Structure formats: C-alpha cells, structure tokens
mmCIF file of C-alpha atoms in Angstrom:
data_model
loop_
_atom_site.group_PDB
_atom_site.id
_atom_site.type_symbol
_atom_site.label_atom_id
_atom_site.label_comp_id
_atom_site.label_asym_id
_atom_site.label_seq_id
_atom_site.Cartn_x
_atom_site.Cartn_y
_atom_site.Cartn_z
ATOM 1 C CA MET A 184 -128.037 -198.265 -33.774
ATOM 2 C CA ASN A 185 -130.719 -196.957 -36.119
ATOM 3 C CA THR A 186 -129.741 -198.119 -39.571
ATOM 4 C CA PRO A 187 -132.156 -199.195 -42.305
ATOM 5 C CA ALA A 188 -133.402 -202.713 -41.677
ATOM 6 C CA THR A 189 -132.614 -205.593 -43.961
ATOM 7 C CA PRO A 190 -135.576 -207.810 -44.915
ATOM 8 C CA ALA A 191 -134.429 -210.388 -42.358
ATOM 9 C CA PHE A 192 -134.069 -207.712 -39.713
ATOM 10 C CA ALA A 193 -137.551 -206.432 -40.520
ATOM 11 C CA GLU A 194 -138.918 -209.869 -39.660
ATOM 12 C CA SER A 195 -136.771 -210.674 -36.675
ATOM 13 C CA GLN A 196 -136.354 -207.346 -34.894
ATOM 14 C CA ALA A 197 -137.665 -204.166 -36.506
ATOM 15 C CA THR A 198 -141.285 -204.420 -35.320
ATOM 16 C CA ARG A 199 -140.674 -204.798 -31.599
ATOM 17 C CA HIS A 200 -142.840 -204.469 -28.522
ATOM 18 C CA VAL A 201 -141.940 -205.029 -24.900
ATOM 19 C CA ASN A 202 -142.311 -208.709 -24.021
ATOM 20 C CA TRP A 203 -143.436 -208.555 -20.406
ATOM 21 C CA LEU A 204 -143.792 -212.319 -20.077
ATOM 22 C CA SER A 205 -140.161 -212.768 -21.079
ATOM 23 C CA ILE A 206 -139.068 -210.084 -18.628
ATOM 24 C CA VAL A 207 -140.955 -211.783 -15.792
ATOM 25 C CA PHE A 208 -139.301 -215.134 -16.501
ATOM 26 C CA VAL A 209 -135.809 -213.881 -17.305
ATOM 27 C CA VAL A 210 -135.588 -211.184 -14.616
ATOM 28 C CA GLY A 211 -138.292 -211.912 -12.058
ATOM 29 C CA VAL A 212 -137.668 -215.623 -11.497
ATOM 30 C CA PRO A 213 -133.904 -215.223 -10.774
ATOM 31 C CA ILE A 214 -134.739 -212.555 -8.184
ATOM 32 C CA LEU A 215 -137.328 -214.731 -6.438
ATOM 33 C CA ILE A 216 -135.804 -218.207 -6.650
ATOM 34 C CA GLY A 217 -133.039 -217.551 -4.087
ATOM 35 C CA PRO A 218 -135.354 -216.424 -1.261
ATOM 36 C CA ALA A 219 -137.870 -219.130 -2.176
ATOM 37 C CA LEU A 220 -135.247 -221.878 -1.930
ATOM 38 C CA TRP A 221 -133.902 -220.471 1.342
ATOM 39 C CA LEU A 222 -137.385 -220.437 2.893
ATOM 40 C CA TYR A 223 -138.095 -223.962 1.681
ATOM 41 C CA ILE A 224 -134.824 -225.338 3.044
ATOM 42 C CA GLN A 225 -135.403 -223.596 6.363
ATOM 43 C CA ALA A 226 -138.807 -225.248 6.660
ATOM 44 C CA ASN A 227 -138.118 -228.644 5.070
ATOM 45 C CA GLY A 228 -134.364 -229.127 5.051
ATOM 46 C CA PHE A 229 -132.169 -230.216 2.160
ATOM 47 C CA VAL A 230 -131.718 -233.722 0.782
ATOM 48 C CA TRP A 231 -129.431 -234.783 -2.044
ATOM 49 C CA THR A 232 -132.333 -235.955 -4.216
ATOM 50 C CA ASP A 233 -133.294 -232.280 -4.591
ATOM 51 C CA PHE A 234 -129.933 -231.503 -6.172
ATOM 52 C CA ALA A 235 -130.035 -234.718 -8.224
ATOM 53 C CA ILE A 236 -133.331 -233.626 -9.804
ATOM 54 C CA PHE A 237 -131.754 -230.281 -10.670
ATOM 55 C CA ALA A 238 -128.607 -231.864 -12.138
ATOM 56 C CA VAL A 239 -130.330 -234.518 -14.251
ATOM 57 C CA LEU A 240 -132.911 -232.133 -15.706
ATOM 58 C CA TRP A 241 -130.207 -229.513 -16.329
ATOM 59 C CA ALA A 242 -128.197 -232.088 -18.294
ATOM 60 C CA LEU A 243 -131.246 -233.140 -20.312
ATOM 61 C CA SER A 244 -131.993 -229.470 -21.040
ATOM 62 C CA GLY A 245 -128.438 -229.010 -22.267
ATOM 63 C CA LEU A 246 -128.627 -231.913 -24.687
ATOM 64 C CA ALA A 247 -132.014 -230.732 -25.944
ATOM 65 C CA ILE A 248 -130.577 -227.334 -26.885
ATOM 66 C CA THR A 249 -127.072 -228.185 -28.093
ATOM 67 C CA ALA A 250 -127.921 -231.396 -29.971
ATOM 68 C CA GLY A 251 -131.569 -230.688 -30.757
ATOM 69 C CA TYR A 252 -132.399 -227.024 -31.213
ATOM 70 C CA HIS A 253 -128.895 -226.036 -32.293
ATOM 71 C CA ARG A 254 -127.238 -228.826 -34.239
ATOM 72 C CA TYR A 255 -130.299 -230.666 -35.525
ATOM 73 C CA TYR A 256 -132.928 -227.984 -36.136
ATOM 74 C CA ALA A 257 -130.910 -224.807 -36.730
ATOM 75 C CA HIS A 258 -128.007 -226.295 -38.729
ATOM 76 C CA ARG A 259 -129.125 -229.791 -39.798
ATOM 77 C CA THR A 260 -125.704 -231.190 -38.871
ATOM 78 C CA HIS A 261 -127.152 -234.707 -38.704
ATOM 79 C CA GLN A 262 -130.298 -236.672 -39.357
ATOM 80 C CA ALA A 263 -132.276 -238.171 -36.472
ATOM 81 C CA ALA A 264 -134.922 -240.850 -36.089
ATOM 82 C CA LYS A 265 -138.452 -239.789 -35.107
ATOM 83 C CA PRO A 266 -138.109 -240.825 -31.438
ATOM 84 C CA ILE A 267 -135.042 -238.598 -31.119
ATOM 85 C CA GLN A 268 -136.877 -235.728 -32.780
ATOM 86 C CA TRP A 269 -139.673 -236.092 -30.220
ATOM 87 C CA ILE A 270 -137.099 -236.066 -27.427
ATOM 88 C CA TYR A 271 -135.615 -232.872 -28.838
ATOM 89 C CA ALA A 272 -139.050 -231.247 -29.084
ATOM 90 C CA LEU A 273 -140.303 -232.241 -25.628
ATOM 91 C CA LEU A 274 -137.099 -231.571 -23.722
ATOM 92 C CA GLY A 275 -136.602 -228.388 -25.742
ATOM 93 C CA ALA A 276 -139.875 -227.063 -24.341
ATOM 94 C CA MET A 277 -138.572 -227.870 -20.853
ATOM 95 C CA THR A 278 -135.786 -225.310 -21.300
ATOM 96 C CA VAL A 279 -138.243 -222.408 -21.712
ATOM 97 C CA GLU A 280 -136.126 -220.982 -24.548
ATOM 98 C CA ASN A 281 -139.000 -220.707 -27.038
ATOM 99 C CA SER A 282 -140.153 -223.187 -29.652
ATOM 100 C CA ALA A 283 -137.679 -224.932 -31.932
ATOM 101 C CA LEU A 284 -139.058 -222.941 -34.870
ATOM 102 C CA VAL A 285 -138.464 -219.552 -33.239
ATOM 103 C CA TRP A 286 -135.118 -220.560 -31.696
ATOM 104 C CA ALA A 287 -133.705 -221.995 -34.912
ATOM 105 C CA SER A 288 -134.977 -219.107 -37.043
ATOM 106 C CA ASP A 289 -133.362 -216.537 -34.744
ATOM 107 C CA HIS A 290 -130.132 -218.523 -34.718
ATOM 108 C CA ARG A 291 -130.021 -218.769 -38.497
ATOM 109 C CA TYR A 292 -130.312 -214.972 -38.653
ATOM 110 C CA HIS A 293 -127.480 -214.792 -36.117
ATOM 111 C CA HIS A 294 -125.210 -216.642 -38.555
ATOM 112 C CA GLN A 295 -126.535 -214.982 -41.695
ATOM 113 C CA HIS A 296 -126.004 -211.447 -40.316
ATOM 114 C CA GLN A 297 -123.358 -212.099 -37.661
ATOM 115 C CA ASP A 298 -122.289 -208.935 -35.818
ATOM 116 C CA LYS A 299 -124.674 -206.809 -37.937
ATOM 117 C CA ASP A 300 -128.171 -205.429 -37.522
ATOM 118 C CA GLY A 301 -129.863 -208.562 -38.812
ATOM 119 C CA ASP A 302 -128.252 -210.550 -35.978
ATOM 120 C CA PRO A 303 -130.909 -210.758 -33.204
ATOM 121 C CA TYR A 304 -128.259 -210.916 -30.468
ATOM 122 C CA ASN A 305 -125.636 -208.748 -32.135
ATOM 123 C CA ILE A 306 -122.695 -208.366 -29.727
ATOM 124 C CA ASN A 307 -121.916 -204.942 -31.195
ATOM 125 C CA ARG A 308 -125.030 -203.650 -29.451
ATOM 126 C CA GLY A 309 -123.371 -204.439 -26.141
ATOM 127 C CA PHE A 310 -122.753 -207.387 -23.837
ATOM 128 C CA ALA A 311 -126.058 -206.922 -22.010
ATOM 129 C CA TRP A 312 -128.029 -206.819 -25.262
ATOM 130 C CA ALA A 313 -126.465 -210.023 -26.560
ATOM 131 C CA HIS A 314 -126.827 -211.771 -23.215
ATOM 132 C CA ILE A 315 -130.375 -210.929 -22.221
ATOM 133 C CA VAL A 316 -131.889 -207.594 -23.311
ATOM 134 C CA TRP A 317 -132.717 -208.741 -26.857
ATOM 135 C CA MET A 318 -135.291 -211.107 -25.327
ATOM 136 C CA PHE A 319 -137.168 -208.251 -23.676
ATOM 137 C CA PHE A 320 -138.837 -207.463 -26.991
ATOM 138 C CA LYS A 321 -141.122 -209.473 -29.222
ATOM 139 C CA THR A 322 -141.878 -209.207 -32.907
ATOM 140 C CA GLN A 323 -145.234 -209.157 -34.624
ATOM 141 C CA ASP A 324 -147.449 -212.145 -33.850
ATOM 142 C CA GLU A 325 -147.345 -213.650 -37.337
ATOM 143 C CA ARG A 326 -143.715 -214.095 -38.298
ATOM 144 C CA PRO A 327 -143.331 -215.652 -41.740
ATOM 145 C CA PHE A 328 -140.113 -217.529 -40.788
ATOM 146 C CA THR A 329 -138.808 -217.059 -44.303
ATOM 147 C CA ASN A 330 -135.418 -218.525 -43.406
ATOM 148 C CA SER A 331 -136.888 -221.784 -42.106
ATOM 149 C CA PRO A 332 -139.073 -223.373 -44.820
ATOM 150 C CA ASP A 333 -137.747 -226.825 -43.899
ATOM 151 C CA LEU A 334 -138.893 -226.413 -40.297
ATOM 152 C CA LYS A 335 -142.315 -225.143 -41.363
ATOM 153 C CA LYS A 336 -142.784 -228.451 -43.196
ATOM 154 C CA ASP A 337 -141.741 -230.508 -40.164
ATOM 155 C CA PRO A 338 -144.883 -231.791 -38.378
ATOM 156 C CA ILE A 339 -143.116 -232.312 -35.036
ATOM 157 C CA VAL A 340 -141.663 -228.795 -35.085
ATOM 158 C CA MET A 341 -145.001 -227.232 -35.957
ATOM 159 C CA TRP A 342 -146.868 -229.289 -33.352
ATOM 160 C CA GLN A 343 -144.427 -228.120 -30.695
ATOM 161 C CA HIS A 344 -144.697 -224.519 -31.916
ATOM 162 C CA ARG A 345 -148.512 -224.537 -31.768
ATOM 163 C CA ASN A 346 -148.596 -226.173 -28.339
ATOM 164 C CA TYR A 347 -145.565 -224.497 -26.844
ATOM 165 C CA GLY A 348 -147.375 -222.815 -23.936
ATOM 166 C CA TRP A 349 -148.831 -225.910 -22.319
ATOM 167 C CA LEU A 350 -145.710 -227.926 -23.142
ATOM 168 C CA VAL A 351 -143.642 -225.467 -21.085
ATOM 169 C CA ALA A 352 -146.075 -225.817 -18.190
ATOM 170 C CA VAL A 353 -146.010 -229.613 -18.319
ATOM 171 C CA MET A 354 -142.374 -230.295 -19.231
ATOM 172 C CA GLY A 355 -140.722 -227.305 -17.582
ATOM 173 C CA PHE A 356 -142.589 -227.340 -14.277
ATOM 174 C CA GLY A 357 -145.037 -230.255 -14.120
ATOM 175 C CA VAL A 358 -142.442 -232.974 -14.716
ATOM 176 C CA PRO A 359 -140.002 -231.672 -12.064
ATOM 177 C CA THR A 360 -142.856 -231.420 -9.571
ATOM 178 C CA LEU A 361 -143.941 -234.976 -10.344
ATOM 179 C CA ILE A 362 -140.390 -236.278 -9.954
ATOM 180 C CA GLY A 363 -140.092 -234.466 -6.634
ATOM 181 C CA ALA A 364 -143.386 -236.021 -5.545
ATOM 182 C CA CYS A 365 -141.885 -239.465 -6.144
ATOM 183 C CA PHE A 366 -139.447 -238.619 -3.329
ATOM 184 C CA GLY A 367 -142.128 -237.055 -1.157
ATOM 185 C CA ARG A 368 -140.957 -233.516 -1.966
ATOM 186 C CA PRO A 369 -143.056 -232.101 -4.852
ATOM 187 C CA LEU A 370 -142.315 -228.454 -4.036
ATOM 188 C CA ALA A 371 -138.589 -229.228 -3.902
ATOM 189 C CA GLY A 372 -138.892 -230.752 -7.366
ATOM 190 C CA LEU A 373 -140.565 -227.605 -8.656
ATOM 191 C CA LEU A 374 -138.051 -225.250 -7.049
ATOM 192 C CA TRP A 375 -134.865 -227.206 -7.814
ATOM 193 C CA GLY A 376 -135.770 -229.030 -11.038
ATOM 194 C CA GLY A 377 -138.110 -226.382 -12.396
ATOM 195 C CA PHE A 378 -137.221 -222.805 -11.529
ATOM 196 C CA LEU A 379 -133.594 -223.031 -10.370
ATOM 197 C CA ARG A 380 -132.703 -225.368 -13.224
ATOM 198 C CA MET A 381 -134.309 -222.956 -15.691
ATOM 199 C CA VAL A 382 -132.459 -219.918 -14.289
ATOM 200 C CA ILE A 383 -129.025 -221.573 -14.205
ATOM 201 C CA PHE A 384 -129.504 -223.117 -17.619
ATOM 202 C CA HIS A 385 -130.680 -219.837 -19.152
ATOM 203 C CA HIS A 386 -127.731 -217.799 -18.001
ATOM 204 C CA THR A 387 -125.128 -220.383 -18.956
ATOM 205 C CA THR A 388 -126.530 -220.778 -22.458
ATOM 206 C CA PHE A 389 -126.995 -217.012 -22.789
ATOM 207 C CA LEU A 390 -123.232 -216.707 -22.273
ATOM 208 C CA VAL A 391 -122.758 -218.288 -25.696
ATOM 209 C CA ASN A 392 -124.369 -215.201 -27.236
ATOM 210 C CA SER A 393 -122.404 -212.787 -25.063
ATOM 211 C CA ALA A 394 -119.198 -214.123 -23.484
ATOM 212 C CA ALA A 395 -118.310 -216.375 -26.427
ATOM 213 C CA HIS A 396 -118.197 -213.236 -28.585
ATOM 214 C CA VAL A 397 -115.982 -211.311 -26.146
ATOM 215 C CA TRP A 398 -113.571 -213.644 -24.316
ATOM 216 C CA GLY A 399 -111.460 -216.363 -25.886
ATOM 217 C CA LYS A 400 -109.418 -216.960 -29.014
ATOM 218 C CA LYS A 401 -110.373 -216.582 -32.653
ATOM 219 C CA ASN A 402 -108.876 -219.907 -33.659
ATOM 220 C CA TYR A 403 -110.668 -220.364 -36.981
ATOM 221 C CA SER A 404 -111.707 -216.961 -38.306
ATOM 222 C CA ASP A 405 -111.050 -213.327 -37.548
ATOM 223 C CA VAL A 406 -113.859 -211.960 -39.733
ATOM 224 C CA ASN A 407 -116.417 -212.206 -36.911
ATOM 225 C CA SER A 408 -116.470 -211.858 -33.127
ATOM 226 C CA ALA A 409 -116.959 -215.560 -32.265
ATOM 227 C CA ARG A 410 -114.272 -217.035 -30.012
ATOM 228 C CA ASP A 411 -113.294 -220.416 -28.596
ATOM 229 C CA ASN A 412 -113.575 -220.545 -24.815
ATOM 230 C CA PRO A 413 -112.901 -224.006 -23.291
ATOM 231 C CA LEU A 414 -114.185 -222.987 -19.854
ATOM 232 C CA LEU A 415 -117.474 -221.886 -21.364
ATOM 233 C CA ALA A 416 -117.646 -225.193 -23.230
ATOM 234 C CA VAL A 417 -117.774 -227.027 -19.896
ATOM 235 C CA LEU A 418 -120.761 -224.941 -18.801
ATOM 236 C CA THR A 419 -122.633 -225.231 -22.096
ATOM 237 C CA PHE A 420 -122.214 -228.826 -23.281
ATOM 238 C CA GLY A 421 -119.546 -227.879 -25.817
ATOM 239 C CA GLU A 422 -121.032 -224.630 -27.086
ATOM 240 C CA GLY A 423 -117.988 -222.635 -25.976
ATOM 241 C CA TYR A 424 -116.019 -223.646 -29.090
ATOM 242 C CA HIS A 425 -117.703 -220.797 -30.873
ATOM 243 C CA SER A 426 -114.987 -219.709 -33.298
ATOM 244 C CA PHE A 427 -114.986 -223.215 -34.727
ATOM 245 C CA HIS A 428 -118.770 -223.253 -34.895
ATOM 246 C CA HIS A 429 -119.034 -219.971 -36.784
ATOM 247 C CA ALA A 430 -116.372 -221.142 -39.216
ATOM 248 C CA TYR A 431 -118.047 -224.544 -39.742
ATOM 249 C CA PRO A 432 -121.710 -224.185 -38.688
ATOM 250 C CA SER A 433 -122.881 -227.371 -40.406
ATOM 251 C CA ASP A 434 -120.341 -229.585 -38.590
ATOM 252 C CA HIS A 435 -121.972 -231.832 -35.963
ATOM 253 C CA ARG A 436 -118.970 -231.192 -33.712
ATOM 254 C CA LEU A 437 -118.310 -228.004 -31.811
ATOM 255 C CA GLY A 438 -115.204 -229.318 -30.070
ATOM 256 C CA HIS A 439 -113.559 -231.195 -32.930
ATOM 257 C CA ARG A 440 -110.442 -232.457 -31.108
ATOM 258 C CA TRP A 441 -110.705 -235.694 -29.141
ATOM 259 C CA PHE A 442 -109.970 -233.913 -25.867
ATOM 260 C CA HIS A 443 -112.492 -231.112 -26.402
ATOM 261 C CA PHE A 444 -115.388 -231.261 -23.949
ATOM 262 C CA ASP A 445 -118.426 -231.626 -26.186
ATOM 263 C CA PRO A 446 -121.242 -233.827 -24.796
ATOM 264 C CA GLY A 447 -123.458 -232.885 -27.749
ATOM 265 C CA LYS A 448 -120.960 -234.479 -30.127
ATOM 266 C CA TRP A 449 -120.726 -237.606 -27.975
ATOM 267 C CA TRP A 450 -124.522 -237.849 -27.759
ATOM 268 C CA ILE A 451 -124.957 -237.611 -31.544
ATOM 269 C CA ARG A 452 -122.181 -240.115 -32.214
ATOM 270 C CA GLY A 453 -123.478 -242.495 -29.564
ATOM 271 C CA LEU A 454 -126.911 -242.489 -31.172
ATOM 272 C CA ALA A 455 -125.283 -243.072 -34.567
ATOM 273 C CA ARG A 456 -123.813 -246.341 -33.265
ATOM 274 C CA VAL A 457 -127.335 -247.693 -32.717
ATOM 275 C CA GLY A 458 -128.783 -246.235 -35.920
ATOM 276 C CA LEU A 459 -130.783 -243.395 -34.352
ATOM 277 C CA THR A 460 -128.721 -240.634 -36.014
ATOM 278 C CA TRP A 461 -126.921 -240.651 -39.333
ATOM 279 C CA ASP A 462 -125.395 -238.402 -41.995
ATOM 280 C CA LEU A 463 -123.164 -236.729 -39.414
ATOM 281 C CA LYS A 464 -121.556 -233.796 -41.207
ATOM 282 C CA THR A 465 -117.896 -232.941 -40.671
ATOM 283 C CA HIS A 466 -115.507 -230.556 -42.385
ATOM 284 C CA PRO A 467 -111.995 -231.665 -43.348
ATOM 285 C CA ASN A 468 -108.753 -229.831 -42.686
ATOM 286 C CA VAL A 469 -110.011 -227.905 -39.678
ATOM 287 C CA ARG A 470 -106.693 -228.395 -37.874
ATOM 288 C CA ARG A 471 -104.885 -226.834 -40.828
ATOM 289 C CA VAL A 472 -107.065 -223.736 -40.559
ATOM 290 C CA SER A 473 -106.435 -223.562 -36.807
ATOM 291 C CA MET A 474 -102.678 -223.800 -37.325
ATOM 292 C CA ARG A 475 -102.772 -221.093 -39.985
ATOM 293 C CA MET A 476 -104.735 -218.766 -37.676
ATOM 294 C CA SER A 477 -102.304 -219.504 -34.832
ATOM 295 C CA GLU A 478 -99.322 -218.727 -37.049
ATOM 296 C CA ARG A 479 -100.960 -215.484 -38.169
ATOM 297 C CA ALA A 480 -101.629 -214.463 -34.558
ATOM 298 C CA THR A 481 -98.035 -215.275 -33.592
ATOM 299 C CA SER A 482 -96.709 -213.225 -36.515
ATOM 300 C CA GLN A 483 -98.935 -210.274 -35.616
ATOM 301 C CA GLU A 484 -97.857 -210.475 -31.974
ATOM 302 C CA ALA A 485 -94.182 -210.589 -32.978
ATOM 303 C CA ALA A 486 -94.660 -207.599 -35.279
ATOM 304 C CA SER A 487 -96.381 -205.689 -32.500
ATOM 305 C CA VAL A 488 -93.564 -206.422 -30.027
ATOM 306 C CA ALA A 489 -90.951 -205.373 -32.623
ATOM 307 C CA SER A 490 -92.825 -202.129 -33.246
ATOM 308 C CA VAL A 491 -92.978 -201.308 -29.546
ATOM 309 C CA SER A 492 -89.290 -202.129 -29.128
ATOM 310 C CA ALA A 493 -88.385 -199.851 -32.015
ATOM 311 C CA GLU A 494 -90.435 -196.990 -30.560
ATOM 312 C CA THR A 495 -88.815 -197.313 -27.139
ATOM 313 C CA ALA A 496 -85.267 -197.757 -28.434
#
C-alpha cells in the first residue's frame, strides 16, 4: 500500500528501518521459551509457585496496559493520583510493550486514522501486519510526538521514556527472578514470570489489534473495522469490547454493561472509591446506540434473506 503519507503517517511509519531488537523479542523468545521451560522442568520439576508467579505478574501487566497505558495515558478517561501513575509507569515497563509515550502516541494515531495509512496497525494491511509485523520496523530516532503534547509535559511519562531500557531489565526480568528466588527457584521466576509471561501477554494483547478488527460484532459503529468480542475480552482484561471503545474512546469503560468482563473498569472504579482516581468519563445513551445498530443489522439480514428467497423462487 504505497499511498502518499499524511503528516501523522510520516512521523509514525513512513521512515522505517528493520527493528532487529523487536524481532528478537517478539519472534525469538516465543521460539526459545518452550524448550527452555521443558529443560528446566526436566531438571528441577514443577511447583505451583512457578505458575502463581506467572499468573500474578500477567494480571499486573494486564492492568498496567488496559488501565494505565490505554485508558489513562492514551485516552485520559480518568484522572489518577501520583502513586497510581507510578504504578502504571513501572508495571507498564514490565510488559515490554514500549514506553507509555510511544505506546500512547501510536494508539492515538490508530484512532485518528483508523483503518487508513496513518493507523500504525492498520488491519487493511493484513491480519499479520496488525498483529505483529508492524512492530518489526522502527521510525527515526527523534520522533516529535506531535499528537501527545500532554504526555511530553508529564514528568513521570518522560522519566519512564528516558529510562525505559533499564526499567525493562529490572521490572520485566529482574523482579520475576527476585520473586522466584524468594521460593528458592530464581530461574523458574525468570522463565515463568519473565519470559513466558511476556510472550503470553504480548500475543493476547496483540489480538486486540488484529482479531478484534476481524471477528465479532459491530455493535456501536459500522464505519470502522472494530468489533466486540466477549471471548477476547476475557483474555485481555476487557479490551475485547472494541466496537464500543472505538465509538466512545474517552469512556473509562470498555465493557459498559454490568455483566461485561472488564477488570480495567473495576480497577479504576475501585480506586475511585478510595480517592485515588476521579473524573471517570462515561458517555450516555450507549445502550440506545447498540439497540439501533442491532435493529439495523436485523433489517439488513431480513432484506438479504428476502432477496435470496426472491432469486430462488
């Protein structure tokens, strides 16, 4: 797809070079982690604390991305006290999904140019591109981040951005190793809580960019490819309600119904009860929009069935 670049696209994608470090992490680690875990278990056995380290750190990673990087930094769906901002920044580095500044800037372009060239993970370039291939390239070293002036003024965001490399080493791999050492199994902590947790978390969150634009229902808008997928929501801490999110990106909820699985929403609301988050943004009449879209889909389906019946009569 070689169309003239928009100014945003020129910043976010046009000047691209192969990002070998990203390829090593995103492709190499998944290939190696399976054999490494098998060899470790053969030599040292398996204990449930290994899996517990994986599960707890995976859950913390999920909250850091869905509530922190996504809803707080990218969309400003709520305000958060400084301690919560530090939690978002530190645990965000643990996910190895880039700094909050880069992540939020890319995501804002995704919404601004959804399904077009300016969208960094444009699904129209293919499932593989949206899921993973877009990360195999890097832009020029000095991005201006013109769509994120608020984040450039945020001292916590900029501190994390400047120190991202060593924060990944410490939070992403040092902390799991240290936790494993507390149970006498430091290498298990690194393998389960560091590398395996990173791989599983990456490919579930990457599905929001790919699968959530291919499979599911367009419950709130049919002008873009975003879809609601309840199964994906379970894997991604609520991120699977993607049609709703693209229709109402500044809403702190992704699953707006009481029965929707959305831990990010519950986390933000729980913190609000103790005064650590506030100004939680919501949009009214979302159920009315959903009903209207459902009625439109039903009408279109009925018209399609009638047309087929008439042709075969």
